[in-house]
mmCIF file of C-alpha atoms in Angstrom:
data_model
loop_
_atom_site.group_PDB
_atom_site.id
_atom_site.type_symbol
_atom_site.label_atom_id
_atom_site.label_comp_id
_atom_site.label_asym_id
_atom_site.label_seq_id
_atom_site.Cartn_x
_atom_site.Cartn_y
_atom_site.Cartn_z
ATOM 1 C CA TYR I 1 -8.954 -21.121 16.540
ATOM 2 C CA GLY I 2 -12.087 -23.464 17.205
ATOM 3 C CA PRO I 3 -10.782 -27.324 16.744
ATOM 4 C CA SER I 4 -8.330 -26.564 13.925
ATOM 5 C CA ILE I 5 -4.812 -27.983 14.960
ATOM 6 C CA ALA I 6 -2.834 -26.694 12.012
ATOM 7 C CA ALA I 7 -4.162 -23.883 13.713
ATOM 8 C CA ALA I 8 -3.394 -23.974 17.169
ATOM 9 C CA ALA I 9 -0.190 -25.023 15.796
ATOM 10 C CA MET I 10 0.972 -22.081 13.129
ATOM 11 C CA LEU I 11 -0.398 -19.516 15.828
ATOM 12 C CA ALA I 12 2.295 -21.131 18.547
ATOM 13 C CA CYS I 13 4.868 -20.494 16.097
ATOM 14 C CA ILE I 14 3.987 -16.490 14.715
ATOM 15 C CA ARG I 15 3.684 -15.959 18.156
ATOM 16 C CA CYS I 16 6.945 -17.612 18.964
ATOM 17 C CA SER I 17 9.041 -15.454 16.118
ATOM 18 C CA ARG I 18 8.965 -18.425 14.656
ATOM 19 C CA SER I 19 7.928 -17.653 11.416
ATOM 20 C CA SER I 20 9.597 -19.870 9.342
ATOM 21 C CA GLU I 21 7.723 -23.291 11.388
ATOM 22 C CA ALA I 22 4.267 -22.071 10.596
ATOM 23 C CA ILE I 23 4.674 -21.932 7.191
ATOM 24 C CA TYR I 24 6.363 -25.491 7.261
ATOM 25 C CA ALA I 25 3.375 -26.179 9.653
ATOM 26 C CA TYR I 26 1.086 -24.816 6.999
ATOM 27 C CA ASP I 27 2.156 -27.450 4.075
ATOM 28 C CA PHE I 28 2.851 -29.866 6.740
ATOM 29 C CA PHE I 29 -0.673 -30.204 7.382
ATOM 30 C CA MET I 30 -2.442 -29.158 3.777
ATOM 31 C CA SER I 31 -0.207 -31.947 2.213
ATOM 32 C CA GLY I 32 -1.248 -34.799 1.157
ATOM 33 C CA ASN I 33 0.304 -36.692 3.981
ATOM 34 C CA GLN I 34 -2.780 -35.412 5.488
ATOM 35 C CA SER I 35 -5.375 -35.844 3.212
ATOM 36 C CA ALA I 36 -6.007 -33.218 0.645
ATOM 37 C CA ALA I 37 -6.762 -30.050 1.559
ATOM 38 C CA SER I 38 -7.842 -30.788 4.263
ATOM 39 C CA GLU I 39 -7.433 -30.176 8.270
ATOM 40 C CA TRP I 40 -7.205 -32.543 11.284
ATOM 41 C CA GLN I 41 -9.354 -31.276 14.555
ATOM 42 C CA TRP I 42 -8.845 -31.829 17.863
ATOM 43 C CA ALA I 43 -11.105 -34.237 18.346
ATOM 44 C CA GLY I 44 -9.984 -36.715 14.907
ATOM 45 C CA GLY I 45 -10.978 -36.678 11.388
ATOM 46 C CA SER I 46 -10.396 -33.773 8.833
ATOM 47 C CA THR I 47 -12.676 -31.556 7.059
ATOM 48 C CA THR I 48 -12.972 -31.368 3.443
ATOM 49 C CA ALA I 49 -11.824 -27.048 2.989
ATOM 50 C CA VAL I 50 -8.702 -25.665 4.207
ATOM 51 C CA LYS I 51 -10.061 -22.733 6.796
ATOM 52 C CA PRO I 52 -9.729 -19.418 6.402
ATOM 53 C CA LEU I 53 -7.978 -19.052 9.279
ATOM 54 C CA CYS I 54 -5.156 -21.442 8.546
ATOM 55 C CA ARG I 55 -4.704 -19.009 5.279
ATOM 56 C CA ASP I 56 -5.103 -15.830 7.462
ATOM 57 C CA LEU I 57 -1.708 -17.045 9.334
ATOM 58 C CA ALA I 58 -0.182 -18.184 6.647
ATOM 59 C CA CYS I 59 -0.099 -14.855 4.863
ATOM 60 C CA MET I 60 0.336 -13.441 8.054
ATOM 61 C CA SER I 61 4.003 -15.591 8.392
ATOM 62 C CA MET I 62 5.605 -15.085 5.231
ATOM 63 C CA GLY I 63 4.959 -11.056 4.950
ATOM 64 C CA ASN I 64 7.573 -12.155 9.003
ATOM 65 C CA VAL I 65 10.297 -13.475 6.817
ATOM 66 C CA LYS I 66 12.893 -11.012 6.024
ATOM 67 C CA LYS I 67 14.631 -12.881 3.512
ATOM 68 C CA GLY I 68 11.910 -13.014 0.906
ATOM 69 C CA GLY I 69 10.765 -15.796 -1.290
ATOM 70 C CA PHE I 70 7.103 -16.104 -0.244
ATOM 71 C CA SER I 71 5.367 -13.352 -2.352
ATOM 72 C CA ARG I 72 3.910 -16.262 -5.077
ATOM 73 C CA ASP I 73 2.706 -18.370 -2.011
ATOM 74 C CA ALA I 74 1.492 -15.276 -0.618
ATOM 75 C CA MET I 75 -0.466 -13.295 -3.543
ATOM 76 C CA ARG I 76 -2.137 -17.010 -4.388
ATOM 77 C CA LEU I 77 -3.300 -17.398 -0.872
ATOM 78 C CA PHE I 78 -4.750 -13.763 -0.446
ATOM 79 C CA GLY I 79 -5.976 -14.114 -4.535
ATOM 80 C CA GLU I 80 -7.974 -17.317 -3.405
ATOM 81 C CA LEU I 81 -9.288 -15.488 0.112
ATOM 82 C CA ILE I 82 -10.688 -12.375 -2.300
ATOM 83 C CA ASP I 83 -11.660 -15.183 -5.441
ATOM 84 C CA GLU I 84 -13.557 -17.006 -2.904
ATOM 85 C CA ASP I 85 -15.086 -13.969 -0.831
ATOM 86 C CA SER I 86 -13.789 -15.089 2.290
ATOM 87 C CA PRO I 87 -13.232 -12.677 4.758
ATOM 88 C CA LEU I 88 -9.138 -12.001 5.922
ATOM 89 C CA SER I 89 -7.814 -9.763 8.753
ATOM 90 C CA ALA I 90 -5.852 -7.082 8.680
ATOM 91 C CA ASP I 91 -2.934 -8.677 10.007
ATOM 92 C CA ALA I 92 -2.839 -11.406 6.667
ATOM 93 C CA LEU I 93 -2.968 -8.494 4.515
ATOM 94 C CA LEU I 94 -0.057 -6.466 5.623
ATOM 95 C CA GLY I 95 1.539 -10.494 5.333
ATOM 96 C CA VAL I 96 0.876 -10.020 2.312
ATOM 97 C CA ALA I 97 1.973 -6.199 1.456
ATOM 98 C CA HIS I 98 5.704 -7.469 3.382
ATOM 99 C CA SER I 99 6.270 -10.362 1.249
ATOM 100 C CA LEU I 100 6.102 -8.035 -1.697
ATOM 101 C CA GLU I 101 8.590 -5.731 -0.056
ATOM 102 C CA HIS I 102 11.028 -8.348 1.000
ATOM 103 C CA ASP I 103 11.438 -9.745 -2.370
ATOM 104 C CA LEU I 104 11.298 -5.951 -4.133
ATOM 105 C CA ASP I 105 8.267 -6.760 -6.301
ATOM 106 C CA TRP I 106 7.265 -3.338 -6.067
ATOM 107 C CA GLN I 107 4.075 -3.693 -9.072
ATOM 108 C CA SER I 108 2.827 -5.630 -7.504
ATOM 109 C CA SER I 109 2.587 -4.086 -4.188
ATOM 110 C CA ILE I 110 1.602 -0.950 -5.735
ATOM 111 C CA GLN I 111 -1.495 -3.284 -7.487
ATOM 112 C CA LEU I 112 -2.459 -3.600 -3.891
ATOM 113 C CA LEU I 113 -2.338 -1.014 -2.236
ATOM 114 C CA LYS I 114 -4.586 0.233 -4.998
ATOM 115 C CA GLY I 115 -7.268 -2.849 -5.133
ATOM 116 C CA PHE I 116 -7.242 -1.902 -0.849
ATOM 117 C CA ILE I 117 -7.836 2.120 -1.518
ATOM 118 C CA ALA I 118 -11.007 1.146 -4.169
ATOM 119 C CA SER I 119 -12.507 -1.283 -1.903
ATOM 120 C CA ILE I 120 -12.294 1.376 1.080
ATOM 121 C CA HIS I 121 -14.549 3.260 -1.540
ATOM 122 C CA ARG I 122 -16.425 -0.009 -2.724
ATOM 123 C CA GLU I 123 -15.138 0.473 -6.093
ATOM 124 C CA GLY I 124 -15.543 -3.183 -9.055
ATOM 125 C CA SER I 125 -18.245 -5.705 -7.673
ATOM 126 C CA THR I 126 -16.816 -7.115 -4.031
ATOM 127 C CA SER I 127 -14.817 -4.185 -1.473
ATOM 128 C CA TRP I 128 -12.750 -7.292 0.708
ATOM 129 C CA ARG I 129 -13.552 -7.960 4.031
ATOM 130 C CA ILE I 130 -10.870 -7.089 6.069
ATOM 131 C CA LEU I 131 -11.014 -8.070 10.123
ATOM 132 C CA SER I 132 -8.979 -6.391 12.753
ATOM 133 C CA GLU I 133 -7.972 -9.923 14.559
ATOM 134 C CA SER I 134 -7.415 -13.090 12.749
ATOM 135 C CA LEU I 135 -8.748 -15.389 15.759
ATOM 136 C CA GLU I 136 -11.838 -12.927 14.735
ATOM 137 C CA LEU I 137 -12.117 -15.885 11.024
ATOM 138 C CA SER I 138 -13.228 -18.398 13.646
ATOM 139 C CA LYS I 139 -16.337 -17.025 14.591
ATOM 140 C CA ILE I 140 -19.693 -18.202 13.060
ATOM 141 C CA ASP I 141 -20.487 -13.576 13.395
ATOM 142 C CA ALA I 142 -17.374 -12.932 11.996
ATOM 143 C CA VAL I 143 -18.250 -11.454 8.571
ATOM 144 C CA THR I 144 -20.506 -9.398 10.179
ATOM 145 C CA SER I 145 -20.409 -5.572 10.409
ATOM 146 C CA GLU I 146 -19.467 -6.265 14.683
ATOM 147 C CA GLY I 147 -15.471 -7.797 13.003
ATOM 148 C CA THR I 148 -15.270 -4.942 10.554
ATOM 149 C CA LEU I 149 -12.410 -2.279 10.642
ATOM 150 C CA SER I 150 -12.934 0.834 12.389
ATOM 151 C CA GLN I 151 -12.493 3.530 10.465
ATOM 152 C CA SER I 152 -9.303 4.512 12.618
ATOM 153 C CA GLU I 153 -7.906 0.150 12.265
ATOM 154 C CA GLN I 154 -8.814 1.005 8.380
ATOM 155 C CA ASN I 155 -6.226 4.086 8.564
ATOM 156 C CA ASP I 156 -3.664 2.657 10.513
ATOM 157 C CA LEU I 157 -3.682 -0.136 7.674
ATOM 158 C CA LEU I 158 -3.583 1.888 4.919
ATOM 159 C CA ALA I 159 -0.717 3.771 6.037
ATOM 160 C CA ASN I 160 1.292 0.395 7.081
ATOM 161 C CA ILE I 161 0.570 -0.703 3.919
ATOM 162 C CA LEU I 162 1.432 2.644 1.786
ATOM 163 C CA ALA I 163 4.512 2.390 3.772
ATOM 164 C CA SER I 164 5.541 -1.211 2.667
ATOM 165 C CA VAL I 165 5.164 -0.156 -1.279
ATOM 166 C CA MET I 166 6.986 3.653 -0.284
ATOM 167 C CA ARG I 167 9.861 1.200 0.940
ATOM 168 C CA ALA I 168 9.647 -0.992 -1.853
ATOM 169 C CA CYS I 169 9.457 0.949 -4.505
ATOM 170 C CA ASN I 170 13.279 3.805 -3.010
ATOM 171 C CA HIS I 171 14.760 0.000 -2.791
ATOM 172 C CA GLU I 172 14.876 -0.167 -6.015
ATOM 173 C CA GLY I 173 15.026 3.796 -7.046
ATOM 174 C CA GLN I 174 11.186 4.779 -7.871
ATOM 175 C CA TYR I 175 11.390 7.052 -5.268
ATOM 176 C CA GLY I 176 8.999 9.454 -7.080
ATOM 177 C CA LEU I 177 6.729 6.586 -7.784
ATOM 178 C CA ALA I 178 7.085 6.103 -3.960
ATOM 179 C CA ILE I 179 5.661 9.704 -3.243
ATOM 180 C CA LEU I 180 3.125 9.901 -5.768
ATOM 181 C CA MET I 181 1.653 6.991 -4.460
ATOM 182 C CA CYS I 182 1.501 8.629 -1.124
ATOM 183 C CA SER I 183 -0.552 11.367 -2.083
ATOM 184 C CA ILE I 184 -2.574 9.236 -3.582
ATOM 185 C CA ALA I 185 -3.683 7.194 -0.182
ATOM 186 C CA ASN I 186 -3.588 10.156 1.471
ATOM 187 C CA THR I 187 -6.795 11.242 -0.316
ATOM 188 C CA SER I 188 -8.904 8.135 1.608
ATOM 189 C CA TYR I 189 -6.763 8.594 4.448
ATOM 190 C CA ASP I 190 -8.420 12.450 4.359
ATOM 191 C CA ASN I 191 -10.025 13.218 1.683
ATOM 192 C CA ASP I 192 -8.734 15.598 0.787
ATOM 193 C CA TRP I 193 -5.768 17.142 -1.746
ATOM 194 C CA ILE I 194 -2.728 18.732 -1.513
ATOM 195 C CA ASP I 195 -2.201 22.474 -2.273
ATOM 196 C CA CYS I 196 1.344 22.556 -3.052
ATOM 197 C CA LYS I 197 3.197 25.722 -3.476
ATOM 198 C CA GLU I 198 5.846 25.719 -4.878
ATOM 199 C CA ASN I 199 8.332 27.537 -2.190
ATOM 200 C CA GLU I 200 6.741 25.650 0.090
ATOM 201 C CA PRO I 201 7.025 21.476 -0.488
ATOM 202 C CA ALA I 202 7.966 21.352 2.989
ATOM 203 C CA LYS I 203 4.929 22.633 3.743
ATOM 204 C CA ALA I 204 2.818 20.639 1.477
ATOM 205 C CA ILE I 205 5.046 17.527 2.568
ATOM 206 C CA ILE I 206 4.277 17.476 5.646
ATOM 207 C CA SER I 207 0.052 19.110 5.192
ATOM 208 C CA GLN I 208 -0.474 15.174 4.264
ATOM 209 C CA LYS I 209 -2.361 13.749 7.412
ATOM 210 C CA ILE I 210 -0.982 10.701 6.369
ATOM 211 C CA VAL I 211 2.781 11.659 6.365
ATOM 212 C CA ALA I 212 2.012 14.181 9.023
ATOM 213 C CA GLU I 213 0.602 12.029 11.371
ATOM 214 C CA LYS I 214 2.339 7.624 10.357
ATOM 215 C CA GLN I 215 5.697 7.901 11.329
ATOM 216 C CA GLN I 216 6.045 5.138 9.404
ATOM 217 C CA VAL I 217 5.185 7.011 6.335
ATOM 218 C CA LEU I 218 7.182 9.840 6.547
ATOM 219 C CA GLU I 219 10.405 8.006 7.155
ATOM 220 C CA ALA I 220 10.174 6.743 3.893
ATOM 221 C CA TYR I 221 9.448 10.452 2.203
ATOM 222 C CA ILE I 222 12.294 11.138 3.981
ATOM 223 C CA GLN I 223 14.226 8.414 1.611
ATOM 224 C CA SER I 224 12.097 9.076 -1.107
ATOM 225 C CA LEU I 225 13.107 12.611 -1.080
ATOM 226 C CA ASP I 226 17.046 12.087 -0.253
ATOM 227 C CA GLY I 227 17.351 9.641 -4.019
ATOM 228 C CA LEU I 228 15.457 12.837 -5.935
ATOM 229 C CA GLY I 229 18.672 14.682 -4.421
ATOM 230 C CA CYS I 230 16.368 17.015 -2.824
ATOM 231 C CA GLY I 231 17.999 17.208 1.513
ATOM 232 C CA PHE I 232 17.478 21.104 1.474
ATOM 233 C CA ILE I 233 13.926 19.367 2.056
ATOM 234 C CA VAL I 234 14.822 17.119 4.380
ATOM 235 C CA ASN I 235 15.938 19.821 6.386
ATOM 236 C CA GLU I 236 13.313 22.299 5.856
ATOM 237 C CA LEU I 237 11.053 18.999 7.561
ATOM 238 C CA GLN I 238 13.482 18.255 10.356
ATOM 239 C CA ASN I 239 13.494 22.219 11.449
ATOM 240 C CA LEU I 240 9.268 22.118 10.751
ATOM 241 C CA ARG I 241 9.882 18.960 13.149
ATOM 242 C CA ASN I 242 11.814 19.885 15.017
ATOM 243 C CA THR I 243 13.422 16.204 14.849
ATOM 244 C CA THR I 244 16.792 14.578 12.980
ATOM 245 C CA PHE I 245 15.607 11.724 10.319
ATOM 246 C CA SER I 246 17.630 8.631 9.921
ATOM 247 C CA ILE I 247 17.836 7.746 6.239
ATOM 248 C CA PRO I 248 18.492 4.155 5.189
ATOM 249 C CA ARG I 249 20.320 3.737 1.832
ATOM 250 C CA GLY I 250 17.953 2.172 -1.100
ATOM 251 C CA ARG I 251 19.853 1.634 -4.852
ATOM 252 C CA LYS I 252 22.368 4.255 -5.826
ATOM 253 C CA ARG I 253 20.644 6.943 -8.460
ATOM 254 C CA LYS I 254 21.133 6.653 -11.937
ATOM 255 C CA GLY I 255 22.320 10.236 -13.076
ATOM 256 C CA TYR I 256 21.935 12.983 -10.832
ATOM 257 C CA THR I 257 18.483 14.177 -10.313
ATOM 258 C CA HIS I 258 18.339 17.770 -10.747
ATOM 259 C CA ALA I 259 15.626 18.767 -6.767
ATOM 260 C CA GLU I 260 14.224 22.325 -9.426
ATOM 261 C CA SER I 261 13.116 18.675 -11.054
ATOM 262 C CA TRP I 262 11.644 16.857 -8.977
ATOM 263 C CA ILE I 263 9.679 20.282 -7.026
ATOM 264 C CA ASN I 264 8.433 21.574 -10.912
ATOM 265 C CA ALA I 265 6.949 17.695 -11.347
ATOM 266 C CA PHE I 266 5.664 17.173 -7.422
ATOM 267 C CA VAL I 267 3.944 20.040 -7.882
ATOM 268 C CA ALA I 268 2.147 19.695 -11.650
ATOM 269 C CA MET I 269 1.565 16.571 -9.949
ATOM 270 C CA GLY I 270 -0.648 18.514 -7.465
ATOM 271 C CA ARG I 271 -2.412 19.755 -9.450
ATOM 272 C CA VAL I 272 -3.455 16.866 -11.730
ATOM 273 C CA LEU I 273 -4.545 15.164 -8.568
ATOM 274 C CA GLU I 274 -6.435 17.973 -7.559
ATOM 275 C CA ALA I 275 -8.598 17.985 -10.852
ATOM 276 C CA THR I 276 -8.582 14.124 -10.673
ATOM 277 C CA HIS I 277 -10.573 15.214 -7.874
ATOM 278 C CA GLU I 278 -12.749 17.800 -8.863
ATOM 279 C CA ILE I 279 -13.284 15.049 -12.083
ATOM 280 C CA LEU I 280 -14.311 12.259 -9.688
ATOM 281 C CA LEU I 281 -16.415 14.366 -7.736
ATOM 282 C CA GLU I 282 -18.140 16.177 -9.858
ATOM 283 C CA GLY I 283 -22.314 14.748 -11.071
ATOM 284 C CA SER I 284 -22.178 15.202 -14.682
ATOM 285 C CA ASP I 285 -19.585 14.933 -18.204
ATOM 286 C CA ILE I 286 -16.953 17.084 -18.161
ATOM 287 C CA SER I 287 -17.000 18.958 -20.820
ATOM 288 C CA GLY I 288 -14.722 19.227 -23.980
ATOM 289 C CA GLU I 289 -12.354 22.499 -23.718
ATOM 290 C CA SER I 290 -12.068 20.692 -19.954
ATOM 291 C CA ARG I 291 -11.349 17.655 -20.676
ATOM 292 C CA LEU I 292 -8.058 19.256 -22.765
ATOM 293 C CA LEU I 293 -7.126 21.433 -20.193
ATOM 294 C CA PHE I 294 -7.111 18.053 -17.798
ATOM 295 C CA GLU I 295 -4.630 16.647 -20.824
ATOM 296 C CA ARG I 296 -2.650 19.029 -20.778
ATOM 297 C CA GLY I 297 -1.667 19.176 -17.219
ATOM 298 C CA VAL I 298 -1.179 15.144 -17.685
ATOM 299 C CA GLY I 299 1.054 15.910 -19.801
ATOM 300 C CA ARG I 300 2.897 18.850 -18.417
ATOM 301 C CA ALA I 301 3.324 16.481 -15.309
ATOM 302 C CA MET I 302 4.611 13.781 -16.843
ATOM 303 C CA ASP I 303 7.379 15.714 -18.722
ATOM 304 C CA HIS I 304 8.814 16.987 -15.116
ATOM 305 C CA CYS I 305 8.816 13.895 -14.012
ATOM 306 C CA ILE I 306 11.026 12.773 -16.996
ATOM 307 C CA ASP I 307 12.831 15.625 -16.320
ATOM 308 C CA SER I 308 14.002 14.369 -12.789
ATOM 309 C CA LYS I 309 14.370 11.012 -14.215
ATOM 310 C CA GLN I 310 11.333 9.196 -12.458
ATOM 311 C CA PRO I 311 10.153 8.082 -15.040
ATOM 312 C CA ALA I 312 6.957 4.900 -14.078
ATOM 313 C CA ALA I 313 5.735 7.830 -11.350
ATOM 314 C CA ALA I 314 5.096 9.537 -15.334
ATOM 315 C CA LEU I 315 3.355 6.336 -16.530
ATOM 316 C CA TYR I 316 1.466 5.835 -13.509
ATOM 317 C CA LEU I 317 0.052 9.177 -12.942
ATOM 318 C CA PHE I 318 -1.675 8.558 -16.602
ATOM 319 C CA ASP I 319 -2.731 5.838 -15.201
ATOM 320 C CA HIS I 320 -4.411 7.339 -12.182
ATOM 321 C CA ALA I 321 -5.498 10.300 -14.251
ATOM 322 C CA SER I 322 -6.964 8.588 -16.870
ATOM 323 C CA ALA I 323 -9.188 6.137 -14.494
ATOM 324 C CA ALA I 324 -10.609 8.817 -13.644
ATOM 325 C CA VAL I 325 -11.154 10.403 -17.200
ATOM 326 C CA ALA I 326 -12.663 7.061 -17.723
ATOM 327 C CA LYS I 327 -16.272 6.568 -15.573
ATOM 328 C CA LYS I 328 -16.650 10.260 -17.232
ATOM 329 C CA ARG I 329 -17.479 8.866 -20.705
#
């Protein structure tokens, strides 16, 4: 952490599981009492700007406070890092995701996940520069490729952010949306789509590598299925995995969701995502006939989502599909 006493104090608090004190230390050292936006040094004096390491540790700390209340501050710090094209650690990004989860801000959680996926595929004007460890930020060569995430680390971070998003959605009754985001994230994890058969939903679910390989994602998925009234699929998954799942409870459903309605929605969404994948791979614009067929498929999937009382999943599916088509115009 170099010469920064602020970073040293914050890191000591974090490693002692006292993240609230780490946040207090950040606020104290960055307050007007210590000279505006400056950091004190071991050797005396101060710098004129907040070091990325301190902001990184602050984001990490805010995600560790389970009582919540820090999501706005975490997003503000995260925005500063991205706007300045500064690198950040995987733990800091996950801390931002957890802060949103603790405050039950599932909409912002989804936007964070979508931003990370876009960064993976180098979409947009800039990509997020994410390092393996916070302390890499104190090194001069931290921005070189040597400090960036490996493919395995990138997949781990994607799975952890996704699980956080799914838990936030589940808590607020957005079970279908949680499952949709899992399917979208899996295409970045595995660079593939799911071939879902109507009579084999459990096998289609477990064929998603991000579900099969990441326990935290599987557990969130099970909660989503339980919330949708798909207990029989949960039982099938338990048989396939030869295990028993403990299901945490989210917000109680308003009205009963028929399992058959959601299975129809799941199958239709899978087809839309497969078609979206093909559209993005096409080197030329899609034909008018193909576009019409695609729009009908999206509409059918949205109808099934609405029938299963998951309208938010319908809206986000439409947004995802529309973005793919827009790129081909």
